[in-house]
Amino acid sequence: MKRYIFSVVCLTSLAFPAIASAIDDHEHFVQGCREVLGIYANRDKQRLLAGLTTSPTEALRAGYCIGAISEYQRERECFTNDWYEQAQRISEMSEYAKNGASVEEILETSCEI
């Protein structure tokens, strides 16, 4: 019985961080786009040591940003097809994200600028 209760408590506690991170998903998205800019110091050339100096968290956030932008551009028409340029615009939208804009709204706004 104790094992059962312990298992339920452990599984329940694992759910809370996921819920907390989903709440501020838009802020993680903007932060991920900032990570992209940090990893790619030069537009077409990755920094030599980027793979060694980038943490797994930074890499995941950057990948989330690039993937979301690429998918958005595939589904909708945008002012540019360059994900890096759009990531630059999104990284400048932290105030917009803090005001509660969704990832979809951030993508839409960055596409219209």
mmCIF file of N, CA and C in Angstrom:
data_model
loop_
_atom_site.group_PDB
_atom_site.id
_atom_site.type_symbol
_atom_site.label_atom_id
_atom_site.label_comp_id
_atom_site.label_asym_id
_atom_site.label_seq_id
_atom_site.Cartn_x
_atom_site.Cartn_y
_atom_site.Cartn_z
ATOM 1 N N MET A 1 0.817 -1.189 0.000
ATOM 2 C CA MET A 1 0.000 0.000 0.000
ATOM 3 C C MET A 1 0.866 1.261 0.000
ATOM 4 N N LYS A 2 1.949 1.225 0.782
ATOM 5 C CA LYS A 2 2.832 2.380 0.848
ATOM 6 C C LYS A 2 3.481 2.641 -0.516
ATOM 7 N N ARG A 3 3.831 1.566 -1.212
ATOM 8 C CA ARG A 3 4.428 1.727 -2.542
ATOM 9 C C ARG A 3 3.439 2.374 -3.502
ATOM 10 N N TYR A 4 2.207 1.975 -3.412
ATOM 11 C CA TYR A 4 1.172 2.535 -4.275
ATOM 12 C C TYR A 4 1.021 4.035 -4.025
ATOM 13 N N ILE A 5 0.934 4.415 -2.769
ATOM 14 C CA ILE A 5 0.795 5.833 -2.421
ATOM 15 C C ILE A 5 2.029 6.607 -2.868
ATOM 16 N N PHE A 6 3.203 6.032 -2.633
ATOM 17 C CA PHE A 6 4.442 6.684 -3.047
ATOM 18 C C PHE A 6 4.476 6.872 -4.564
ATOM 19 N N SER A 7 4.054 5.853 -5.305
ATOM 20 C CA SER A 7 4.022 5.945 -6.769
ATOM 21 C C SER A 7 3.063 7.026 -7.245
ATOM 22 N N VAL A 8 1.904 7.101 -6.637
ATOM 23 C CA VAL A 8 0.916 8.114 -7.007
ATOM 24 C C VAL A 8 1.449 9.513 -6.710
ATOM 25 N N VAL A 9 2.078 9.687 -5.562
ATOM 26 C CA VAL A 9 2.640 10.992 -5.198
ATOM 27 C C VAL A 9 3.736 11.390 -6.183
ATOM 28 N N CYS A 10 4.602 10.460 -6.534
ATOM 29 C CA CYS A 10 5.685 10.754 -7.486
ATOM 30 C C CYS A 10 5.130 11.134 -8.854
ATOM 31 N N LEU A 11 4.184 10.381 -9.336
ATOM 32 C CA LEU A 11 3.606 10.676 -10.648
ATOM 33 C C LEU A 11 2.855 12.000 -10.647
ATOM 34 N N THR A 12 2.175 12.286 -9.560
ATOM 35 C CA THR A 12 1.453 13.552 -9.457
ATOM 36 C C THR A 12 2.418 14.727 -9.427
ATOM 37 N N SER A 13 3.515 14.587 -8.716
ATOM 38 C CA SER A 13 4.482 15.689 -8.632
ATOM 39 C C SER A 13 5.153 15.952 -9.972
ATOM 40 N N LEU A 14 5.257 14.945 -10.807
ATOM 41 C CA LEU A 14 5.848 15.141 -12.134
ATOM 42 C C LEU A 14 4.942 15.962 -13.045
ATOM 43 N N ALA A 15 3.666 15.954 -12.782
ATOM 44 C CA ALA A 15 2.724 16.681 -13.631
ATOM 45 C C ALA A 15 2.768 18.181 -13.387
ATOM 46 N N PHE A 16 3.081 18.609 -12.195
ATOM 47 C CA PHE A 16 3.054 20.041 -11.875
ATOM 48 C C PHE A 16 4.078 20.876 -12.632
ATOM 49 N N PRO A 17 5.333 20.441 -12.796
ATOM 50 C CA PRO A 17 6.255 21.262 -13.591
ATOM 51 C C PRO A 17 5.788 21.440 -15.029
ATOM 52 N N ALA A 18 5.170 20.428 -15.595
ATOM 53 C CA ALA A 18 4.665 20.544 -16.966
ATOM 54 C C ALA A 18 3.549 21.576 -17.047
ATOM 55 N N ILE A 19 2.695 21.590 -16.057
ATOM 56 C CA ILE A 19 1.614 22.569 -16.029
ATOM 57 C C ILE A 19 2.185 23.970 -15.862
ATOM 58 N N ALA A 20 3.158 24.121 -14.982
ATOM 59 C CA ALA A 20 3.757 25.439 -14.747
ATOM 60 C C ALA A 20 4.464 25.955 -15.987
ATOM 61 N N SER A 21 5.154 25.080 -16.706
ATOM 62 C CA SER A 21 5.862 25.546 -17.900
ATOM 63 C C SER A 21 4.906 25.843 -19.041
ATOM 64 N N ALA A 22 3.757 25.217 -19.059
ATOM 65 C CA ALA A 22 2.790 25.491 -20.119
ATOM 66 C C ALA A 22 2.149 26.860 -19.941
ATOM 67 N N ILE A 23 2.100 27.335 -18.719
ATOM 68 C CA ILE A 23 1.472 28.622 -18.449
ATOM 69 C C ILE A 23 2.229 29.761 -19.114
ATOM 70 N N ASP A 24 3.554 29.736 -19.031
ATOM 71 C CA ASP A 24 4.336 30.814 -19.620
ATOM 72 C C ASP A 24 5.051 30.358 -20.889
ATOM 73 N N ASP A 25 4.383 29.575 -21.689
ATOM 74 C CA ASP A 25 4.936 29.043 -22.927
ATOM 75 C C ASP A 25 5.378 30.155 -23.868
ATOM 76 N N HIS A 26 4.623 31.236 -23.922
ATOM 77 C CA HIS A 26 4.956 32.343 -24.812
ATOM 78 C C HIS A 26 6.280 32.991 -24.420
ATOM 79 N N GLU A 27 6.570 33.069 -23.134
ATOM 80 C CA GLU A 27 7.844 33.634 -22.693
ATOM 81 C C GLU A 27 9.001 32.699 -23.030
ATOM 82 N N HIS A 28 8.774 31.389 -22.925
ATOM 83 C CA HIS A 28 9.799 30.419 -23.318
ATOM 84 C C HIS A 28 10.068 30.521 -24.818
ATOM 85 N N PHE A 29 9.033 30.775 -25.570
ATOM 86 C CA PHE A 29 9.179 30.906 -27.020
ATOM 87 C C PHE A 29 10.070 32.095 -27.366
ATOM 88 N N VAL A 30 9.809 33.242 -26.767
ATOM 89 C CA VAL A 30 10.627 34.435 -27.020
ATOM 90 C C VAL A 30 12.059 34.189 -26.546
ATOM 91 N N GLN A 31 12.209 33.547 -25.389
ATOM 92 C CA GLN A 31 13.545 33.231 -24.885
ATOM 93 C C GLN A 31 14.261 32.278 -25.842
ATOM 94 N N GLY A 32 13.534 31.328 -26.403
ATOM 95 C CA GLY A 32 14.121 30.405 -27.373
ATOM 96 C C GLY A 32 14.630 31.121 -28.606
ATOM 97 N N CYS A 33 13.900 32.121 -29.039
ATOM 98 C CA CYS A 33 14.349 32.895 -30.199
ATOM 99 C C CYS A 33 15.593 33.710 -29.858
ATOM 100 N N ARG A 34 15.706 34.132 -28.615
ATOM 101 C CA ARG A 34 16.948 34.799 -28.181
ATOM 102 C C ARG A 34 18.108 33.810 -28.179
ATOM 103 N N GLU A 35 17.821 32.579 -27.789
ATOM 104 C CA GLU A 35 18.855 31.538 -27.798
ATOM 105 C C GLU A 35 19.353 31.300 -29.220
ATOM 106 N N VAL A 36 18.439 31.328 -30.187
ATOM 107 C CA VAL A 36 18.826 31.162 -31.594
ATOM 108 C C VAL A 36 19.843 32.221 -31.978
ATOM 109 N N LEU A 37 19.576 33.458 -31.603
ATOM 110 C CA LEU A 37 20.480 34.553 -31.954
ATOM 111 C C LEU A 37 21.829 34.385 -31.274
ATOM 112 N N GLY A 38 21.818 33.844 -30.061
ATOM 113 C CA GLY A 38 23.074 33.607 -29.363
ATOM 114 C C GLY A 38 23.883 32.485 -29.982
ATOM 115 N N ILE A 39 23.193 31.445 -30.427
ATOM 116 C CA ILE A 39 23.887 30.306 -31.027
ATOM 117 C C ILE A 39 24.439 30.673 -32.399
ATOM 118 N N TYR A 40 23.638 31.366 -33.174
ATOM 119 C CA TYR A 40 24.067 31.765 -34.508
ATOM 120 C C TYR A 40 24.500 33.228 -34.466
ATOM 121 N N ALA A 41 25.758 33.457 -34.115
ATOM 122 C CA ALA A 41 26.259 34.833 -34.010
ATOM 123 C C ALA A 41 26.293 35.496 -35.380
ATOM 124 N N ASN A 42 26.634 34.759 -36.375
ATOM 125 C CA ASN A 42 26.657 35.268 -37.741
ATOM 126 C C ASN A 42 25.522 34.583 -38.487
ATOM 127 N N ARG A 43 24.808 35.295 -39.288
ATOM 128 C CA ARG A 43 23.575 34.804 -39.919
ATOM 129 C C ARG A 43 23.718 33.451 -40.603
ATOM 130 N N ASP A 44 24.756 33.239 -41.382
ATOM 131 C CA ASP A 44 24.894 31.991 -42.138
ATOM 132 C C ASP A 44 25.995 31.083 -41.608
ATOM 133 N N LYS A 45 26.604 31.451 -40.518
ATOM 134 C CA LYS A 45 27.733 30.678 -40.019
ATOM 135 C C LYS A 45 27.570 30.433 -38.531
ATOM 136 N N GLN A 46 27.516 29.180 -38.157
ATOM 137 C CA GLN A 46 27.384 28.849 -36.747
ATOM 138 C C GLN A 46 28.726 29.099 -36.067
ATOM 139 N N ARG A 47 28.669 29.624 -34.851
ATOM 140 C CA ARG A 47 29.905 29.832 -34.098
ATOM 141 C C ARG A 47 30.635 28.509 -33.941
ATOM 142 N N LEU A 48 31.940 28.576 -33.948
ATOM 143 C CA LEU A 48 32.770 27.380 -33.886
ATOM 144 C C LEU A 48 32.486 26.525 -32.655
ATOM 145 N N LEU A 49 32.332 27.139 -31.513
ATOM 146 C CA LEU A 49 32.140 26.392 -30.273
ATOM 147 C C LEU A 49 30.697 26.387 -29.785
ATOM 148 N N ALA A 50 29.774 26.702 -30.645
ATOM 149 C CA ALA A 50 28.372 26.780 -30.216
ATOM 150 C C ALA A 50 27.884 25.458 -29.636
ATOM 151 N N GLY A 51 28.284 24.357 -30.242
ATOM 152 C CA GLY A 51 27.862 23.053 -29.744
ATOM 153 C C GLY A 51 28.415 22.728 -28.369
ATOM 154 N N LEU A 52 29.573 23.295 -28.055
ATOM 155 C CA LEU A 52 30.187 23.027 -26.758
ATOM 156 C C LEU A 52 29.706 23.975 -25.673
ATOM 157 N N THR A 53 29.304 25.162 -26.059
ATOM 158 C CA THR A 53 28.912 26.159 -25.063
ATOM 159 C C THR A 53 27.402 26.273 -24.886
ATOM 160 N N THR A 54 26.641 25.551 -25.669
ATOM 161 C CA THR A 54 25.181 25.613 -25.594
ATOM 162 C C THR A 54 24.669 24.496 -24.696
ATOM 163 N N SER A 55 23.874 24.850 -23.705
ATOM 164 C CA SER A 55 23.307 23.841 -22.812
ATOM 165 C C SER A 55 22.155 23.128 -23.517
ATOM 166 N N PRO A 56 21.796 21.946 -23.042
ATOM 167 C CA PRO A 56 20.646 21.251 -23.640
ATOM 168 C C PRO A 56 19.358 22.074 -23.576
ATOM 169 N N THR A 57 19.162 22.816 -22.492
ATOM 170 C CA THR A 57 17.965 23.650 -22.362
ATOM 171 C C THR A 57 17.946 24.739 -23.419
ATOM 172 N N GLU A 58 19.089 25.404 -23.613
ATOM 173 C CA GLU A 58 19.174 26.452 -24.635
ATOM 174 C C GLU A 58 18.921 25.873 -26.019
ATOM 175 N N ALA A 59 19.496 24.706 -26.276
ATOM 176 C CA ALA A 59 19.325 24.070 -27.583
ATOM 177 C C ALA A 59 17.867 23.693 -27.827
ATOM 178 N N LEU A 60 17.188 23.187 -26.802
ATOM 179 C CA LEU A 60 15.778 22.824 -26.953
ATOM 180 C C LEU A 60 14.910 24.046 -27.200
ATOM 181 N N ARG A 61 15.180 25.120 -26.464
ATOM 182 C CA ARG A 61 14.408 26.346 -26.677
ATOM 183 C C ARG A 61 14.643 26.901 -28.075
ATOM 184 N N ALA A 62 15.896 26.891 -28.510
ATOM 185 C CA ALA A 62 16.212 27.383 -29.852
ATOM 186 C C ALA A 62 15.530 26.521 -30.905
ATOM 187 N N GLY A 63 15.553 25.218 -30.708
ATOM 188 C CA GLY A 63 14.894 24.314 -31.647
ATOM 189 C C GLY A 63 13.393 24.522 -31.687
ATOM 190 N N TYR A 64 12.807 24.798 -30.528
ATOM 191 C CA TYR A 64 11.372 25.089 -30.464
ATOM 192 C C TYR A 64 11.051 26.336 -31.272
ATOM 193 N N CYS A 65 11.874 27.374 -31.119
ATOM 194 C CA CYS A 65 11.664 28.624 -31.859
ATOM 195 C C CYS A 65 11.763 28.381 -33.363
ATOM 196 N N ILE A 66 12.835 27.733 -33.786
ATOM 197 C CA ILE A 66 13.042 27.496 -35.221
ATOM 198 C C ILE A 66 11.921 26.631 -35.789
ATOM 199 N N GLY A 67 11.541 25.594 -35.059
ATOM 200 C CA GLY A 67 10.480 24.708 -35.531
ATOM 201 C C GLY A 67 9.131 25.399 -35.635
ATOM 202 N N ALA A 68 8.803 26.206 -34.632
ATOM 203 C CA ALA A 68 7.523 26.922 -34.653
ATOM 204 C C ALA A 68 7.478 27.924 -35.800
ATOM 205 N N ILE A 69 8.576 28.634 -36.010
ATOM 206 C CA ILE A 69 8.630 29.605 -37.110
ATOM 207 C C ILE A 69 8.520 28.894 -38.452
ATOM 208 N N SER A 70 9.274 27.826 -38.621
ATOM 209 C CA SER A 70 9.250 27.088 -39.888
ATOM 210 C C SER A 70 7.860 26.549 -40.197
ATOM 211 N N GLU A 71 7.209 26.001 -39.192
ATOM 212 C CA GLU A 71 5.860 25.462 -39.392
ATOM 213 C C GLU A 71 4.869 26.581 -39.696
ATOM 214 N N TYR A 72 4.997 27.700 -39.001
ATOM 215 C CA TYR A 72 4.109 28.841 -39.242
ATOM 216 C C TYR A 72 4.284 29.353 -40.670
ATOM 217 N N GLN A 73 5.532 29.476 -41.110
ATOM 218 C CA GLN A 73 5.800 29.960 -42.465
ATOM 219 C C GLN A 73 5.301 28.970 -43.519
ATOM 220 N N ARG A 74 5.322 27.694 -43.186
ATOM 221 C CA ARG A 74 4.846 26.680 -44.132
ATOM 222 C C ARG A 74 3.332 26.765 -44.308
ATOM 223 N N GLU A 75 2.634 27.099 -43.226
ATOM 224 C CA GLU A 75 1.177 27.142 -43.246
ATOM 225 C C GLU A 75 0.601 28.483 -43.694
ATOM 226 N N ARG A 76 1.350 29.551 -43.481
ATOM 227 C CA ARG A 76 0.828 30.893 -43.770
ATOM 228 C C ARG A 76 1.834 31.698 -44.570
ATOM 229 N N GLU A 77 1.332 32.755 -45.161
ATOM 230 C CA GLU A 77 2.202 33.643 -45.915
ATOM 231 C C GLU A 77 2.812 34.658 -44.959
ATOM 232 N N CYS A 78 4.094 34.899 -45.124
ATOM 233 C CA CYS A 78 4.808 35.787 -44.225
ATOM 234 C C CYS A 78 5.664 36.747 -45.044
ATOM 235 N N PHE A 79 6.081 37.856 -44.425
ATOM 236 C CA PHE A 79 6.876 38.848 -45.137
ATOM 237 C C PHE A 79 8.229 38.286 -45.557
ATOM 238 N N THR A 80 8.704 37.245 -44.878
ATOM 239 C CA THR A 80 9.996 36.644 -45.188
ATOM 240 C C THR A 80 9.911 35.131 -45.029
ATOM 241 N N ASN A 81 10.763 34.434 -45.749
ATOM 242 C CA ASN A 81 10.876 32.987 -45.581
ATOM 243 C C ASN A 81 12.108 32.639 -44.757
ATOM 244 N N ASP A 82 12.780 33.647 -44.247
ATOM 245 C CA ASP A 82 14.001 33.468 -43.475
ATOM 246 C C ASP A 82 13.660 33.341 -41.996
ATOM 247 N N TRP A 83 13.791 32.139 -41.432
ATOM 248 C CA TRP A 83 13.437 31.921 -40.030
ATOM 249 C C TRP A 83 14.321 32.734 -39.096
ATOM 250 N N TYR A 84 15.589 32.964 -39.488
ATOM 251 C CA TYR A 84 16.497 33.727 -38.631
ATOM 252 C C TYR A 84 16.019 35.175 -38.492
ATOM 253 N N GLU A 85 15.613 35.763 -39.593
ATOM 254 C CA GLU A 85 15.123 37.147 -39.562
ATOM 255 C C GLU A 85 13.869 37.251 -38.693
ATOM 256 N N GLN A 86 12.983 36.275 -38.819
ATOM 257 C CA GLN A 86 11.773 36.300 -38.002
ATOM 258 C C GLN A 86 12.103 36.052 -36.528
ATOM 259 N N ALA A 87 13.097 35.214 -36.245
ATOM 260 C CA ALA A 87 13.527 34.987 -34.859
ATOM 261 C C ALA A 87 14.075 36.275 -34.250
ATOM 262 N N GLN A 88 14.767 37.079 -35.057
ATOM 263 C CA GLN A 88 15.254 38.376 -34.575
ATOM 264 C C GLN A 88 14.089 39.262 -34.159
ATOM 265 N N ARG A 89 13.065 39.302 -34.977
ATOM 266 C CA ARG A 89 11.897 40.133 -34.671
ATOM 267 C C ARG A 89 11.187 39.637 -33.412
ATOM 268 N N ILE A 90 11.060 38.334 -33.285
ATOM 269 C CA ILE A 90 10.388 37.761 -32.116
ATOM 270 C C ILE A 90 11.187 38.037 -30.844
ATOM 271 N N SER A 91 12.503 37.976 -30.935
ATOM 272 C CA SER A 91 13.333 38.206 -29.744
ATOM 273 C C SER A 91 13.189 39.626 -29.209
ATOM 274 N N GLU A 92 12.724 40.541 -30.041
ATOM 275 C CA GLU A 92 12.510 41.927 -29.622
ATOM 276 C C GLU A 92 11.106 42.151 -29.053
ATOM 277 N N MET A 93 10.304 41.100 -28.964
ATOM 278 C CA MET A 93 8.902 41.231 -28.566
ATOM 279 C C MET A 93 8.644 40.770 -27.135
ATOM 280 N N SER A 94 9.617 40.898 -26.240
ATOM 281 C CA SER A 94 9.438 40.388 -24.883
ATOM 282 C C SER A 94 8.303 41.085 -24.136
ATOM 283 N N GLU A 95 8.124 42.381 -24.328
ATOM 284 C CA GLU A 95 7.026 43.095 -23.663
ATOM 285 C C GLU A 95 5.672 42.588 -24.153
ATOM 286 N N TYR A 96 5.579 42.340 -25.436
ATOM 287 C CA TYR A 96 4.349 41.821 -26.024
ATOM 288 C C TYR A 96 4.033 40.451 -25.424
ATOM 289 N N ALA A 97 5.061 39.627 -25.253
ATOM 290 C CA ALA A 97 4.865 38.297 -24.675
ATOM 291 C C ALA A 97 4.481 38.390 -23.204
ATOM 292 N N LYS A 98 5.084 39.319 -22.483
ATOM 293 C CA LYS A 98 4.769 39.470 -21.054
ATOM 294 C C LYS A 98 3.337 39.928 -20.838
ATOM 295 N N ASN A 99 2.770 40.593 -21.819
ATOM 296 C CA ASN A 99 1.381 41.049 -21.716
ATOM 297 C C ASN A 99 0.389 39.938 -22.020
ATOM 298 N N GLY A 100 0.878 38.715 -22.189
ATOM 299 C CA GLY A 100 -0.005 37.571 -22.330
ATOM 300 C C GLY A 100 -0.316 37.141 -23.745
ATOM 301 N N ALA A 101 0.429 37.634 -24.719
ATOM 302 C CA ALA A 101 0.194 37.212 -26.100
ATOM 303 C C ALA A 101 0.551 35.736 -26.243
ATOM 304 N N SER A 102 -0.249 35.012 -26.989
ATOM 305 C CA SER A 102 0.029 33.599 -27.216
ATOM 306 C C SER A 102 1.148 33.451 -28.241
ATOM 307 N N VAL A 103 1.686 32.256 -28.346
ATOM 308 C CA VAL A 103 2.729 31.988 -29.342
ATOM 309 C C VAL A 103 2.186 32.271 -30.738
ATOM 310 N N GLU A 104 0.957 31.889 -30.979
ATOM 311 C CA GLU A 104 0.320 32.140 -32.284
ATOM 312 C C GLU A 104 0.257 33.640 -32.579
ATOM 313 N N GLU A 105 -0.127 34.432 -31.581
ATOM 314 C CA GLU A 105 -0.203 35.889 -31.771
ATOM 315 C C GLU A 105 1.179 36.501 -31.988
ATOM 316 N N ILE A 106 2.172 35.987 -31.279
ATOM 317 C CA ILE A 106 3.538 36.477 -31.455
ATOM 318 C C ILE A 106 4.022 36.175 -32.865
ATOM 319 N N LEU A 107 3.770 34.964 -33.333
ATOM 320 C CA LEU A 107 4.169 34.597 -34.696
ATOM 321 C C LEU A 107 3.457 35.467 -35.725
ATOM 322 N N GLU A 108 2.175 35.668 -35.528
ATOM 323 C CA GLU A 108 1.396 36.482 -36.462
ATOM 324 C C GLU A 108 1.917 37.917 -36.513
ATOM 325 N N THR A 109 2.172 38.496 -35.353
ATOM 326 C CA THR A 109 2.666 39.874 -35.289
ATOM 327 C C THR A 109 4.057 39.989 -35.903
ATOM 328 N N SER A 110 4.922 39.038 -35.615
ATOM 329 C CA SER A 110 6.280 39.096 -36.162
ATOM 330 C C SER A 110 6.281 38.902 -37.671
ATOM 331 N N CYS A 111 5.275 38.264 -38.170
ATOM 332 C CA CYS A 111 5.169 38.020 -39.609
ATOM 333 C C CYS A 111 4.677 39.259 -40.347
ATOM 334 N N GLU A 112 3.958 40.118 -39.664
ATOM 335 C CA GLU A 112 3.375 41.304 -40.295
ATOM 336 C C GLU A 112 4.290 42.516 -40.261
ATOM 337 N N ILE A 113 5.263 42.517 -39.393
ATOM 338 C CA ILE A 113 6.110 43.699 -39.198
ATOM 339 C C ILE A 113 6.843 44.055 -40.478
#
